[in-house]
Amino acid sequence: MSFIIEITNIPIPNLEPGEKAVYGEITIANFRERFYASIEYWSGEDYRRQWIDAIGRLLGGSEHTTSGLIADMHDPSTANLITCWALYREVSKVYVHNKLLFLDKLSHPFRIEEIGSYIGGREIVTEEGDKISEWTTSVAELKEFLDRLKKL
């Protein structure tokens, strides 16, 4: 399978006292990266539920749409930002970017089920002209992953 995102049970060492986080991991074709996932506000199951919903919305919508897989969630009433993997569907391809959602910059209060509305359009270069890191998967690979995730 060419697309996988998961929350592990491996705790992140050397955190501030009282802080709890584990590693998450995303695999897109040959790209693989670990990420920090706080488990203070959400459990691993909360992340999985959000991913099921977000991928389902992406696959059930039009052929050109956006969504996001939350990778590090904190209480939106007190957090500054939320980390996610932005998904940009263009017909049968899905482009993936790592994205920070700065909550004070959103046009309306954060609602998990509206994550696609905060992602914005797909950009491939920064304002300075640098290429934005991007990975490609397919609608079929996301559907296969979603089917597996629903069975867990």
PDB file of C-alpha atoms in Angstrom:
ATOM      1  CA  MET A   1       0.000   0.000   0.000  1.00  0.00           C
ATOM      2  CA  SER A   2       1.304   3.423  -0.902  1.00  0.00           C
ATOM      3  CA  PHE A   3      -0.555   5.516   1.675  1.00  0.00           C
ATOM      4  CA  ILE A   4      -0.628   4.946   5.439  1.00  0.00           C
ATOM      5  CA  ILE A   5      -1.012   7.286   8.388  1.00  0.00           C
ATOM      6  CA  GLU A   6      -1.006   5.978  11.935  1.00  0.00           C
ATOM      7  CA  ILE A   7      -0.575   6.840  15.574  1.00  0.00           C
ATOM      8  CA  THR A   8       1.940   4.596  17.336  1.00  0.00           C
ATOM      9  CA  ASN A   9       2.166   3.683  21.012  1.00  0.00           C
ATOM     10  CA  ILE A  10       5.758   4.926  21.131  1.00  0.00           C
ATOM     11  CA  PRO A  11       5.997   7.823  23.608  1.00  0.00           C
ATOM     12  CA  ILE A  12       8.105  10.836  22.720  1.00  0.00           C
ATOM     13  CA  PRO A  13      10.921  11.188  25.267  1.00  0.00           C
ATOM     14  CA  ASN A  14      12.102  14.314  27.084  1.00  0.00           C
ATOM     15  CA  LEU A  15       8.837  16.253  27.047  1.00  0.00           C
ATOM     16  CA  GLU A  16       7.906  18.983  29.474  1.00  0.00           C
ATOM     17  CA  PRO A  17       6.492  17.668  32.790  1.00  0.00           C
ATOM     18  CA  GLY A  18       2.856  16.641  32.326  1.00  0.00           C
ATOM     19  CA  GLU A  19       3.031  16.722  28.512  1.00  0.00           C
ATOM     20  CA  LYS A  20       1.990  13.502  26.758  1.00  0.00           C
ATOM     21  CA  ALA A  21       2.697  12.704  23.122  1.00  0.00           C
ATOM     22  CA  VAL A  22       3.440   9.736  20.907  1.00  0.00           C
ATOM     23  CA  TYR A  23       4.915   9.353  17.459  1.00  0.00           C
ATOM     24  CA  GLY A  24       2.678   9.270  14.455  1.00  0.00           C
ATOM     25  CA  GLU A  25       3.908   8.110  11.104  1.00  0.00           C
ATOM     26  CA  ILE A  26       2.887   8.807   7.518  1.00  0.00           C
ATOM     27  CA  THR A  27       3.961   6.849   4.458  1.00  0.00           C
ATOM     28  CA  ILE A  28       3.275   8.089   0.935  1.00  0.00           C
ATOM     29  CA  ALA A  29       4.902   5.866  -1.695  1.00  0.00           C
ATOM     30  CA  ASN A  30       8.675   6.004  -0.839  1.00  0.00           C
ATOM     31  CA  PHE A  31       8.323   8.928   1.598  1.00  0.00           C
ATOM     32  CA  ARG A  32       8.084   8.084   5.291  1.00  0.00           C
ATOM     33  CA  GLU A  33       8.069  10.528   8.198  1.00  0.00           C
ATOM     34  CA  ARG A  34       7.464  10.400  11.910  1.00  0.00           C
ATOM     35  CA  PHE A  35       5.561  13.230  13.518  1.00  0.00           C
ATOM     36  CA  TYR A  36       4.686  14.430  17.014  1.00  0.00           C
ATOM     37  CA  ALA A  37       1.081  13.691  18.083  1.00  0.00           C
ATOM     38  CA  SER A  38      -0.128  15.084  21.388  1.00  0.00           C
ATOM     39  CA  ILE A  39      -2.390  12.710  23.322  1.00  0.00           C
ATOM     40  CA  GLU A  40      -3.428  15.240  25.947  1.00  0.00           C
ATOM     41  CA  TYR A  41      -6.589  16.459  24.169  1.00  0.00           C
ATOM     42  CA  TRP A  42      -7.154  13.560  21.734  1.00  0.00           C
ATOM     43  CA  SER A  43      -6.492   9.822  21.927  1.00  0.00           C
ATOM     44  CA  GLY A  44      -5.162   7.728  19.073  1.00  0.00           C
ATOM     45  CA  GLU A  45      -8.761   6.692  18.375  1.00  0.00           C
ATOM     46  CA  ASP A  46      -9.814  10.353  18.069  1.00  0.00           C
ATOM     47  CA  TYR A  47      -7.140  10.881  15.407  1.00  0.00           C
ATOM     48  CA  ARG A  48      -8.307   7.770  13.518  1.00  0.00           C
ATOM     49  CA  ARG A  49     -11.956   8.904  13.616  1.00  0.00           C
ATOM     50  CA  GLN A  50     -10.990  12.310  12.205  1.00  0.00           C
ATOM     51  CA  TRP A  51      -8.955  10.668   9.435  1.00  0.00           C
ATOM     52  CA  ILE A  52     -11.892   8.414   8.491  1.00  0.00           C
ATOM     53  CA  ASP A  53     -14.195  11.431   8.302  1.00  0.00           C
ATOM     54  CA  ALA A  54     -11.709  13.637   6.411  1.00  0.00           C
ATOM     55  CA  ILE A  55     -10.816  10.989   3.824  1.00  0.00           C
ATOM     56  CA  GLY A  56     -14.485  10.055   3.437  1.00  0.00           C
ATOM     57  CA  ARG A  57     -15.362  13.697   2.703  1.00  0.00           C
ATOM     58  CA  LEU A  58     -12.513  13.973   0.205  1.00  0.00           C
ATOM     59  CA  LEU A  59     -13.544  10.816  -1.641  1.00  0.00           C
ATOM     60  CA  GLY A  60     -17.258  11.582  -1.493  1.00  0.00           C
ATOM     61  CA  GLY A  61     -17.006  15.124  -2.808  1.00  0.00           C
ATOM     62  CA  SER A  62     -16.295  16.585  -6.201  1.00  0.00           C
ATOM     63  CA  GLU A  63     -13.217  15.663  -8.190  1.00  0.00           C
ATOM     64  CA  HIS A  64     -11.451  18.847  -7.030  1.00  0.00           C
ATOM     65  CA  THR A  65     -11.562  19.302  -3.282  1.00  0.00           C
ATOM     66  CA  THR A  66      -9.442  19.646  -0.152  1.00  0.00           C
ATOM     67  CA  SER A  67      -9.308  17.996   3.239  1.00  0.00           C
ATOM     68  CA  GLY A  68      -6.841  17.547   6.064  1.00  0.00           C
ATOM     69  CA  LEU A  69      -5.627  14.779   8.342  1.00  0.00           C
ATOM     70  CA  ILE A  70      -4.936  16.219  11.773  1.00  0.00           C
ATOM     71  CA  ALA A  71      -1.522  15.088  13.017  1.00  0.00           C
ATOM     72  CA  ASP A  72      -1.168  17.090  16.254  1.00  0.00           C
ATOM     73  CA  MET A  73      -4.374  18.219  17.945  1.00  0.00           C
ATOM     74  CA  HIS A  74      -4.700  20.483  20.958  1.00  0.00           C
ATOM     75  CA  ASP A  75      -7.734  22.130  22.529  1.00  0.00           C
ATOM     76  CA  PRO A  76      -8.764  24.699  19.869  1.00  0.00           C
ATOM     77  CA  SER A  77      -9.996  27.091  22.564  1.00  0.00           C
ATOM     78  CA  THR A  78      -6.458  27.488  23.930  1.00  0.00           C
ATOM     79  CA  ALA A  79      -4.107  26.326  21.146  1.00  0.00           C
ATOM     80  CA  ASN A  80      -2.175  28.543  18.754  1.00  0.00           C
ATOM     81  CA  LEU A  81      -1.967  26.019  15.926  1.00  0.00           C
ATOM     82  CA  ILE A  82      -2.913  22.583  14.700  1.00  0.00           C
ATOM     83  CA  THR A  83      -0.654  20.466  12.503  1.00  0.00           C
ATOM     84  CA  CYS A  84      -2.172  18.511   9.650  1.00  0.00           C
ATOM     85  CA  TRP A  85      -1.440  16.792   6.373  1.00  0.00           C
ATOM     86  CA  ALA A  86      -3.360  18.735   3.731  1.00  0.00           C
ATOM     87  CA  LEU A  87      -4.961  16.702   0.951  1.00  0.00           C
ATOM     88  CA  TYR A  88      -5.655  18.265  -2.440  1.00  0.00           C
ATOM     89  CA  ARG A  89      -7.705  16.065  -4.749  1.00  0.00           C
ATOM     90  CA  GLU A  90      -7.405  16.682  -8.466  1.00  0.00           C
ATOM     91  CA  VAL A  91      -9.492  14.085 -10.310  1.00  0.00           C
ATOM     92  CA  SER A  92      -7.754  10.734  -9.535  1.00  0.00           C
ATOM     93  CA  LYS A  93      -4.603  12.172  -7.905  1.00  0.00           C
ATOM     94  CA  VAL A  94      -4.222  13.457  -4.354  1.00  0.00           C
ATOM     95  CA  TYR A  95      -1.379  15.821  -3.461  1.00  0.00           C
ATOM     96  CA  VAL A  96      -0.229  15.884   0.174  1.00  0.00           C
ATOM     97  CA  HIS A  97       1.451  18.785   2.012  1.00  0.00           C
ATOM     98  CA  ASN A  98       2.412  19.199   5.649  1.00  0.00           C
ATOM     99  CA  LYS A  99       0.515  22.257   6.911  1.00  0.00           C
ATOM    100  CA  LEU A 100       0.223  24.366  10.048  1.00  0.00           C
ATOM    101  CA  LEU A 101      -3.183  25.891  10.739  1.00  0.00           C
ATOM    102  CA  PHE A 102      -2.698  29.067  12.780  1.00  0.00           C
ATOM    103  CA  LEU A 103      -5.979  29.331  14.639  1.00  0.00           C
ATOM    104  CA  ASP A 104      -5.853  33.125  15.034  1.00  0.00           C
ATOM    105  CA  LYS A 105      -5.591  33.489  11.225  1.00  0.00           C
ATOM    106  CA  LEU A 106      -8.736  31.484  10.383  1.00  0.00           C
ATOM    107  CA  SER A 107     -11.745  33.283   8.930  1.00  0.00           C
ATOM    108  CA  HIS A 108     -14.092  31.623  11.442  1.00  0.00           C
ATOM    109  CA  PRO A 109     -13.713  29.566  14.654  1.00  0.00           C
ATOM    110  CA  PHE A 110     -12.139  26.144  14.157  1.00  0.00           C
ATOM    111  CA  ARG A 111     -14.535  23.235  13.657  1.00  0.00           C
ATOM    112  CA  ILE A 112     -13.017  19.818  13.025  1.00  0.00           C
ATOM    113  CA  GLU A 113     -15.631  18.796  10.459  1.00  0.00           C
ATOM    114  CA  GLU A 114     -14.810  21.898   8.379  1.00  0.00           C
ATOM    115  CA  ILE A 115     -11.085  21.213   8.125  1.00  0.00           C
ATOM    116  CA  GLY A 116     -11.144  21.313   4.320  1.00  0.00           C
ATOM    117  CA  SER A 117     -12.277  24.946   4.432  1.00  0.00           C
ATOM    118  CA  TYR A 118      -9.116  25.978   6.321  1.00  0.00           C
ATOM    119  CA  ILE A 119      -6.652  24.281   3.975  1.00  0.00           C
ATOM    120  CA  GLY A 120      -6.784  26.792   1.128  1.00  0.00           C
ATOM    121  CA  GLY A 121      -5.809  26.146  -2.478  1.00  0.00           C
ATOM    122  CA  ARG A 122      -2.862  24.010  -3.515  1.00  0.00           C
ATOM    123  CA  GLU A 123       0.283  26.031  -4.015  1.00  0.00           C
ATOM    124  CA  ILE A 124       3.492  24.573  -5.367  1.00  0.00           C
ATOM    125  CA  VAL A 125       5.901  27.458  -4.655  1.00  0.00           C
ATOM    126  CA  THR A 126       6.297  29.853  -1.739  1.00  0.00           C
ATOM    127  CA  GLU A 127       6.060  33.638  -2.056  1.00  0.00           C
ATOM    128  CA  GLU A 128       9.872  33.584  -2.293  1.00  0.00           C
ATOM    129  CA  GLY A 129       9.738  31.182  -5.255  1.00  0.00           C
ATOM    130  CA  ASP A 130      10.891  28.067  -3.362  1.00  0.00           C
ATOM    131  CA  LYS A 131       9.264  24.730  -4.225  1.00  0.00           C
ATOM    132  CA  ILE A 132       6.832  23.476  -1.561  1.00  0.00           C
ATOM    133  CA  SER A 133       7.377  19.870  -0.463  1.00  0.00           C
ATOM    134  CA  GLU A 134       4.633  17.728  -1.906  1.00  0.00           C
ATOM    135  CA  TRP A 135       3.882  14.031  -2.210  1.00  0.00           C
ATOM    136  CA  THR A 136       1.437  12.312  -4.528  1.00  0.00           C
ATOM    137  CA  THR A 137      -0.929   9.427  -3.926  1.00  0.00           C
ATOM    138  CA  SER A 138      -4.118   8.380  -5.673  1.00  0.00           C
ATOM    139  CA  VAL A 139      -7.808   8.330  -4.893  1.00  0.00           C
ATOM    140  CA  ALA A 140      -7.639   4.521  -5.179  1.00  0.00           C
ATOM    141  CA  GLU A 141      -4.814   4.300  -2.609  1.00  0.00           C
ATOM    142  CA  LEU A 142      -6.702   6.558  -0.185  1.00  0.00           C
ATOM    143  CA  LYS A 143      -9.847   4.451  -0.635  1.00  0.00           C
ATOM    144  CA  GLU A 144      -7.869   1.282   0.076  1.00  0.00           C
ATOM    145  CA  PHE A 145      -6.368   2.878   3.204  1.00  0.00           C
ATOM    146  CA  LEU A 146      -9.792   4.133   4.345  1.00  0.00           C
ATOM    147  CA  ASP A 147     -11.275   0.648   4.003  1.00  0.00           C
ATOM    148  CA  ARG A 148      -8.452  -0.786   6.155  1.00  0.00           C
ATOM    149  CA  LEU A 149      -8.782   2.013   8.736  1.00  0.00           C
ATOM    150  CA  LYS A 150     -12.523   1.393   9.131  1.00  0.00           C
ATOM    151  CA  LYS A 151     -11.827  -2.248  10.020  1.00  0.00           C
ATOM    152  CA  LEU A 152      -9.504  -1.404  12.936  1.00  0.00           C
TER     153      LEU A 152
END
